[in-house]
Coordinates of C-alpha atoms and ligand atoms in Angstrom, one line a residue:
M1 CA 252.3 123.0 40.6
R2 CA 251.8 125.5 43.3
N3 CA 253.1 125.3 46.8
V4 CA 249.9 126.7 48.1
I5 CA 246.5 127.7 46.6
I6 CA 244.3 129.8 48.7
L7 CA 240.6 129.7 47.9
G8 CA 238.9 133.0 48.8
S9 CA 240.0 136.6 48.9
G10 CA 238.3 137.9 52.0
C11 CA 240.0 138.8 55.2
A12 CA 241.1 135.2 55.9
G13 CA 242.3 134.3 52.4
S14 CA 244.2 137.5 51.8
T15 CA 245.9 137.4 55.3
A16 CA 246.9 133.8 54.5
A17 CA 248.3 135.2 51.3
I18 CA 250.4 137.8 53.1
Y19 CA 252.0 135.2 55.3
A20 CA 252.4 132.6 52.5
A21 CA 253.9 135.1 50.1
R22 CA 256.3 136.6 52.7
A23 CA 257.5 133.0 53.4
G24 CA 258.4 132.7 49.7
L25 CA 255.6 130.2 48.9
N26 CA 254.3 132.2 45.8
P27 CA 250.7 131.6 46.6
L28 CA 247.8 131.7 44.2
V29 CA 244.7 133.3 45.6
V30 CA 241.5 132.3 43.8
V31 CA 239.3 135.3 44.3
G32 CA 236.0 133.5 44.4
H33 CA 232.5 134.5 43.3
E34 CA 232.3 137.2 46.0
P35 CA 235.6 139.0 45.7
G36 CA 236.8 140.5 49.0
G37 CA 234.2 138.4 50.9
Q38 CA 231.7 139.8 53.3
L39 CA 233.8 142.9 54.2
F40 CA 233.1 144.1 50.7
L41 CA 229.4 144.3 51.6
T42 CA 230.1 146.4 54.7
T43 CA 230.5 150.0 55.3
E44 CA 232.4 151.2 58.3
V45 CA 234.5 148.7 60.3
E46 CA 235.1 150.2 63.7
N47 CA 236.6 147.3 65.6
F48 CA 239.5 146.2 63.5
P49 CA 242.6 147.0 65.6
G50 CA 244.9 149.6 64.3
F51 CA 242.3 152.0 62.8
P52 CA 241.3 154.4 65.6
E53 CA 239.0 156.3 63.3
G54 CA 237.5 153.1 61.7
I55 CA 238.0 152.0 58.1
Q56 CA 235.6 151.2 55.2
G57 CA 235.2 147.4 54.8
P58 CA 236.2 147.4 51.1
D59 CA 239.2 149.5 51.8
L60 CA 240.3 147.2 54.6
V61 CA 240.2 144.1 52.5
L62 CA 241.7 145.7 49.4
N63 CA 244.6 146.9 51.6
I64 CA 245.2 143.4 52.8
Q65 CA 245.2 142.2 49.2
K66 CA 247.7 144.9 48.2
Q67 CA 249.9 144.0 51.1
A68 CA 249.9 140.3 49.9
E69 CA 250.6 141.3 46.3
R70 CA 253.6 143.4 47.5
F71 CA 255.1 140.1 48.6
G72 CA 254.3 138.3 45.3
A73 CA 250.9 136.7 45.9
E74 CA 249.0 136.2 42.7
Y75 CA 245.2 136.8 42.4
L76 CA 243.2 134.8 40.0
Y77 CA 239.6 135.8 39.1
G78 CA 237.2 132.9 39.2
G79 CA 235.6 130.5 41.6
V80 CA 236.3 126.9 42.6
Q81 CA 233.8 124.5 41.2
E82 CA 235.3 121.1 42.0
A83 CA 238.1 119.8 44.1
D84 CA 239.9 116.5 44.2
L85 CA 241.5 116.1 47.7
S86 CA 241.8 112.3 47.5
K87 CA 245.5 112.3 46.7
R88 CA 248.5 114.7 46.4
P89 CA 248.9 116.9 44.6
F90 CA 245.5 118.3 45.4
R91 CA 243.5 119.5 42.4
V92 CA 241.0 122.3 42.2
S93 CA 238.9 123.3 39.2
I94 CA 238.7 127.0 38.7
D95 CA 235.9 127.7 36.3
G96 CA 236.9 124.5 34.4
N97 CA 240.7 124.9 34.6
W98 CA 242.3 122.4 36.9
Q99 CA 245.2 123.6 39.0
E100 CA 247.5 121.5 41.2
C101 CA 248.9 122.3 44.6
R102 CA 250.9 120.8 47.5
T103 CA 248.8 122.5 50.1
L104 CA 245.4 124.1 50.0
I105 CA 243.9 126.7 52.2
I106 CA 240.1 126.8 52.1
A107 CA 238.9 130.4 53.0
T108 CA 235.8 130.4 50.9
G109 CA 233.7 132.0 53.6
A110 CA 229.9 132.0 54.0
S111 CA 227.2 133.6 51.8
A112 CA 223.9 135.1 52.7
R113 CA 221.0 132.7 52.9
W114 CA 217.9 133.4 50.8
L115 CA 214.3 132.4 51.4
G116 CA 213.8 130.7 48.0
L117 CA 210.7 132.7 47.0
P118 CA 209.5 132.3 43.4
N119 CA 210.5 135.9 42.4
E120 CA 213.3 136.5 45.0
Q121 CA 216.4 135.9 42.8
K122 CA 214.8 137.9 39.8
L123 CA 214.6 141.0 42.0
I124 CA 218.0 140.9 43.7
G125 CA 219.6 144.3 43.1
H126 CA 216.2 145.7 42.2
G127 CA 214.8 145.9 45.8
V128 CA 215.7 142.5 47.2
S129 CA 218.9 142.6 49.2
S130 CA 220.9 140.7 51.8
C131 CA 222.9 143.8 52.8
A132 CA 221.2 146.8 54.4
T133 CA 224.5 148.6 54.8
C134 CA 225.1 148.3 51.1
D135 CA 221.6 149.2 49.8
G136 CA 219.8 151.0 52.7
A137 CA 220.5 154.5 51.4
F138 CA 218.4 153.8 48.3
Y139 CA 215.2 153.8 50.5
R140 CA 215.1 157.3 51.9
D141 CA 211.6 158.0 53.1
Q142 CA 210.3 154.7 51.8
K143 CA 208.8 151.6 53.5
V144 CA 211.0 148.6 53.7
M145 CA 210.9 145.1 55.2
V146 CA 213.5 142.9 57.0
V147 CA 213.1 139.2 57.5
G148 CA 214.8 137.4 60.4
G149 CA 215.0 137.2 64.2
G150 CA 218.7 137.2 64.9
D151 CA 221.2 139.9 65.7
S152 CA 221.7 140.6 62.0
A153 CA 218.0 141.3 61.5
M154 CA 217.9 143.7 64.5
E155 CA 221.1 145.4 63.3
E156 CA 219.8 145.8 59.7
A157 CA 216.4 147.0 60.8
T158 CA 217.9 149.6 63.2
F159 CA 220.4 150.7 60.5
L160 CA 217.6 151.0 57.9
T161 CA 215.7 153.5 60.1
R162 CA 218.3 156.1 59.2
F163 CA 216.8 156.2 55.8
A164 CA 213.4 154.5 55.6
S165 CA 210.2 156.0 56.8
E166 CA 209.1 152.6 58.3
V167 CA 210.8 149.2 58.7
T168 CA 208.6 146.1 59.2
L169 CA 210.5 143.3 60.8
V170 CA 209.0 139.9 59.9
H171 CA 209.9 136.9 62.1
R172 CA 208.5 133.4 61.9
R173 CA 208.0 132.9 65.6
E174 CA 207.7 135.0 68.9
E175 CA 211.1 134.1 70.4
F176 CA 214.2 135.7 69.1
R177 CA 217.8 134.5 68.6
A178 CA 218.9 138.1 68.8
S179 CA 220.8 139.2 71.9
K180 CA 218.7 141.2 74.4
I181 CA 220.5 144.5 73.9
M182 CA 220.0 144.4 70.1
L183 CA 216.4 143.3 70.4
D184 CA 215.7 146.0 73.0
R185 CA 217.3 148.6 70.8
A186 CA 215.1 147.6 67.8
R187 CA 212.0 147.5 70.0
A188 CA 212.6 151.0 71.3
N189 CA 212.9 152.4 67.8
P190 CA 209.5 153.9 66.8
K191 CA 210.2 153.4 63.1
I192 CA 210.4 149.6 63.5
K193 CA 207.2 147.5 63.5
F194 CA 207.3 143.9 64.5
L195 CA 205.3 141.3 62.6
L196 CA 205.6 138.0 64.4
N197 CA 204.5 134.4 63.6
A198 CA 204.5 135.5 59.9
T199 CA 206.3 134.5 56.8
V200 CA 206.7 135.9 53.3
D201 CA 205.3 133.8 50.5
D202 CA 206.5 136.0 47.6
V203 CA 207.9 139.4 46.5
Y204 CA 206.4 141.6 43.7
D205 CA 206.8 142.9 41.0
V206 CA 209.0 141.2 38.4
S207 CA 207.1 142.9 35.5
Q208 CA 208.2 146.3 36.8
N209 CA 211.7 145.1 37.6
M210 CA 211.4 146.6 41.1
V211 CA 210.1 145.6 44.5
T212 CA 206.6 147.0 45.1
G213 CA 205.4 144.7 47.8
V214 CA 205.2 141.2 49.3
K215 CA 202.7 138.6 50.0
L216 CA 202.6 137.7 53.7
R217 CA 201.1 134.8 55.6
N218 CA 200.2 134.5 59.3
L219 CA 201.6 131.2 60.4
M220 CA 199.0 130.7 63.2
T221 CA 195.9 131.4 61.1
G222 CA 197.0 130.8 57.5
E223 CA 195.6 134.2 56.5
T224 CA 197.5 135.9 53.6
W225 CA 197.7 139.5 52.6
D226 CA 199.8 141.9 50.5
Q227 CA 201.9 144.7 51.9
E228 CA 203.5 147.5 50.0
V229 CA 207.3 147.9 50.5
A230 CA 210.0 149.3 48.3
G231 CA 212.9 147.3 49.8
F232 CA 213.0 143.7 50.9
F233 CA 216.0 142.8 53.1
L234 CA 216.9 139.2 54.1
A235 CA 218.8 138.7 57.4
I236 CA 218.3 135.0 57.9
G237 CA 221.8 133.8 58.4
H238 CA 224.6 132.5 56.1
I239 CA 225.6 129.3 54.4
P240 CA 229.2 128.2 54.4
N241 CA 230.7 127.8 50.9
T242 CA 231.9 124.2 51.1
K243 CA 230.0 122.5 48.3
P244 CA 233.2 121.4 46.3
F245 CA 234.5 119.6 49.4
V246 CA 231.4 117.6 50.5
G247 CA 232.4 114.0 51.1
Q248 CA 236.1 114.8 51.2
I249 CA 236.7 116.8 54.4
D250 CA 234.5 116.6 57.6
L251 CA 231.7 119.1 57.7
D252 CA 229.1 119.7 60.4
P253 CA 225.4 119.3 59.6
D254 CA 225.1 122.9 58.4
G255 CA 228.1 122.5 56.1
Y256 CA 230.8 124.3 58.2
I257 CA 234.3 122.7 58.1
L258 CA 235.0 120.6 61.2
S259 CA 238.4 121.6 62.4
K260 CA 241.0 119.0 63.5
G261 CA 242.7 121.6 65.7
G262 CA 244.6 124.8 64.6
A263 CA 243.8 125.3 61.0
R264 CA 243.9 121.6 60.1
T265 CA 241.2 119.6 58.3
K266 CA 241.2 115.8 58.4
I267 CA 243.4 115.8 55.2
P268 CA 247.0 116.6 55.9
G269 CA 248.0 119.6 53.8
V270 CA 244.4 121.0 53.5
F271 CA 243.8 123.9 55.9
H272 CA 240.8 126.1 56.7
A273 CA 240.6 129.8 57.6
G274 CA 237.7 132.1 58.4
D275 CA 234.0 131.9 58.3
V276 CA 234.0 128.7 56.3
Q277 CA 234.8 127.0 59.6
D278 CA 233.9 129.6 62.2
R279 CA 230.2 129.9 63.0
I280 CA 230.8 131.6 66.4
Y281 CA 233.0 134.6 66.1
R282 CA 232.7 135.6 62.4
Q283 CA 234.8 138.7 62.8
A284 CA 237.2 140.3 60.4
I285 CA 240.0 140.1 63.0
T286 CA 239.3 136.4 63.8
A287 CA 239.3 135.6 60.1
A288 CA 242.6 137.4 59.6
G289 CA 244.1 135.5 62.6
A290 CA 242.8 132.2 61.1
G291 CA 244.4 133.1 57.8
C292 CA 247.7 133.7 59.5
M293 CA 247.4 130.3 61.3
A294 CA 246.6 128.4 58.0
A295 CA 249.5 129.9 56.1
M296 CA 251.9 129.2 59.0
E297 CA 250.7 125.6 59.1
A298 CA 251.0 125.2 55.3
E299 CA 254.6 126.5 55.5
K300 CA 255.4 124.0 58.3
F301 CA 253.8 121.2 56.4
L302 CA 255.8 122.0 53.2
E303 CA 259.0 122.2 55.2
H304 CA 258.3 118.9 56.8
E305 CA 257.6 117.3 53.4
G306 CA 261.0 118.7 52.2
H307 CA 259.7 121.4 49.8
Ligands
NAP1 P1 221.1 133.7 63.2 O1 221.4 134.1 64.6 O2 221.3 132.3 62.8 O3 219.5 134.1 63.0 C1 218.9 133.8 61.8 C2 217.4 134.2 61.9 O4 216.8 134.0 60.6 C3 216.7 133.4 62.9 O5 215.8 134.2 63.7 C4 215.9 132.4 62.1 O6 214.7 132.1 62.6 C5 215.7 133.2 60.8 N1 215.5 132.3 59.7 C6 216.4 131.4 59.2 N2 215.9 130.8 58.1 C7 214.7 131.3 57.9 C8 213.7 131.1 57.0 N3 213.9 130.2 56.0 N4 212.6 131.8 57.0 C9 212.4 132.7 58.0 N5 213.3 133.0 58.9 C10 214.5 132.3 58.9 O7 221.9 134.6 62.1 P2 222.4 136.1 62.2 O8 221.4 137.0 62.8 O9 223.0 136.4 60.9 O10 223.6 136.0 63.3 C11 224.6 135.1 63.1 C12 225.7 135.3 64.2 O11 226.3 136.6 64.0 C13 225.1 135.3 65.6 O12 226.1 134.7 66.4 C14 225.0 136.8 65.9 O13 225.1 137.0 67.3 C15 226.2 137.4 65.2 N6 226.0 138.8 64.9 C16 226.4 139.7 65.8 C17 226.1 141.0 65.6 C18 226.6 142.1 66.5 O14 226.8 141.7 67.7 N7 226.8 143.3 66.1 C19 225.5 141.5 64.4 C20 225.0 140.5 63.5 C21 225.3 139.1 63.8 P3 214.6 131.1 63.9 O15 215.0 131.9 65.1 O16 213.1 130.7 64.0 O17 215.4 129.9 63.6

């Protein structure tokens, strides 16, 4: 029986682990299917306080983990598949092994959204990517495509022009969710071509195990055509990782945890931290702050319960 299990090893989960471990709660951190969370897919983080020269995303999150381990936090590789929050102790299944805890901190984050194209998943890592900062450098002097109309799409398209000879930005309508400054920056970049009112029907070529092109469709006319690209980047938002908790805690229509104030969910003893609840700020520093809050609330809860 654990005092606290923390689900997720991103900035939120590992900061919760520092606080919980330092409070002597001997937390178990379940690393999750994306160890280190989204920071692990980033390059330079320039806005995390305390690093005047910036820090690489993976270094930042691994440092936080090391700091938590220094105080005795234990990290377990695996992901949560099921949870039973109907009674205490809470139970979570980590790749088939059930673990029990008095308090649970859900810091499972959010994962990139995919289009669901027939060949998309088969070509992930072979030209299909959700992370321009991770994979952009592979496309020096090649043509690439970015899908999306939000800030992420503008940021990724602009970033990719450092390497690619041409970036086609495909968006399904004419209006953008992106902020004006980021849209203007992308529009002013001569390497970025905008393709609006269009969608991608599929990506080629599985038989060669690499991306060679995509099938496009004009959403106004229905016309379809093929375009050659070497890299295909998705920037169409994220999905919160809350599947094991559906029907147990309150979620909003998109699946983000609905907070009951502070780090509380509707179940006493179950807390949230980071992007799994936050659809607005989504920053490393806000996730870290949320992890701190969740651990302090778990500690207070355990103390109140006499543990
Ligand atoms: P977002 O704002 O939700 O935009 C997602 C985009 O993907 C939308 O344009 C949407 O189209 C499109 N999309 C979604 N599903 C699609 C589908 N199935 N097919 C085609 N297109 C699809 O997500 P985001 O860009 O990741 O940004 C999320 C948050 O992070 C925002 O608050 C943003 O400001 C913030 N952010 C900030 C920065 C920065 O300031 N540096 C950088 C990145 C992100 P529709 O518009 O038609 O729905």
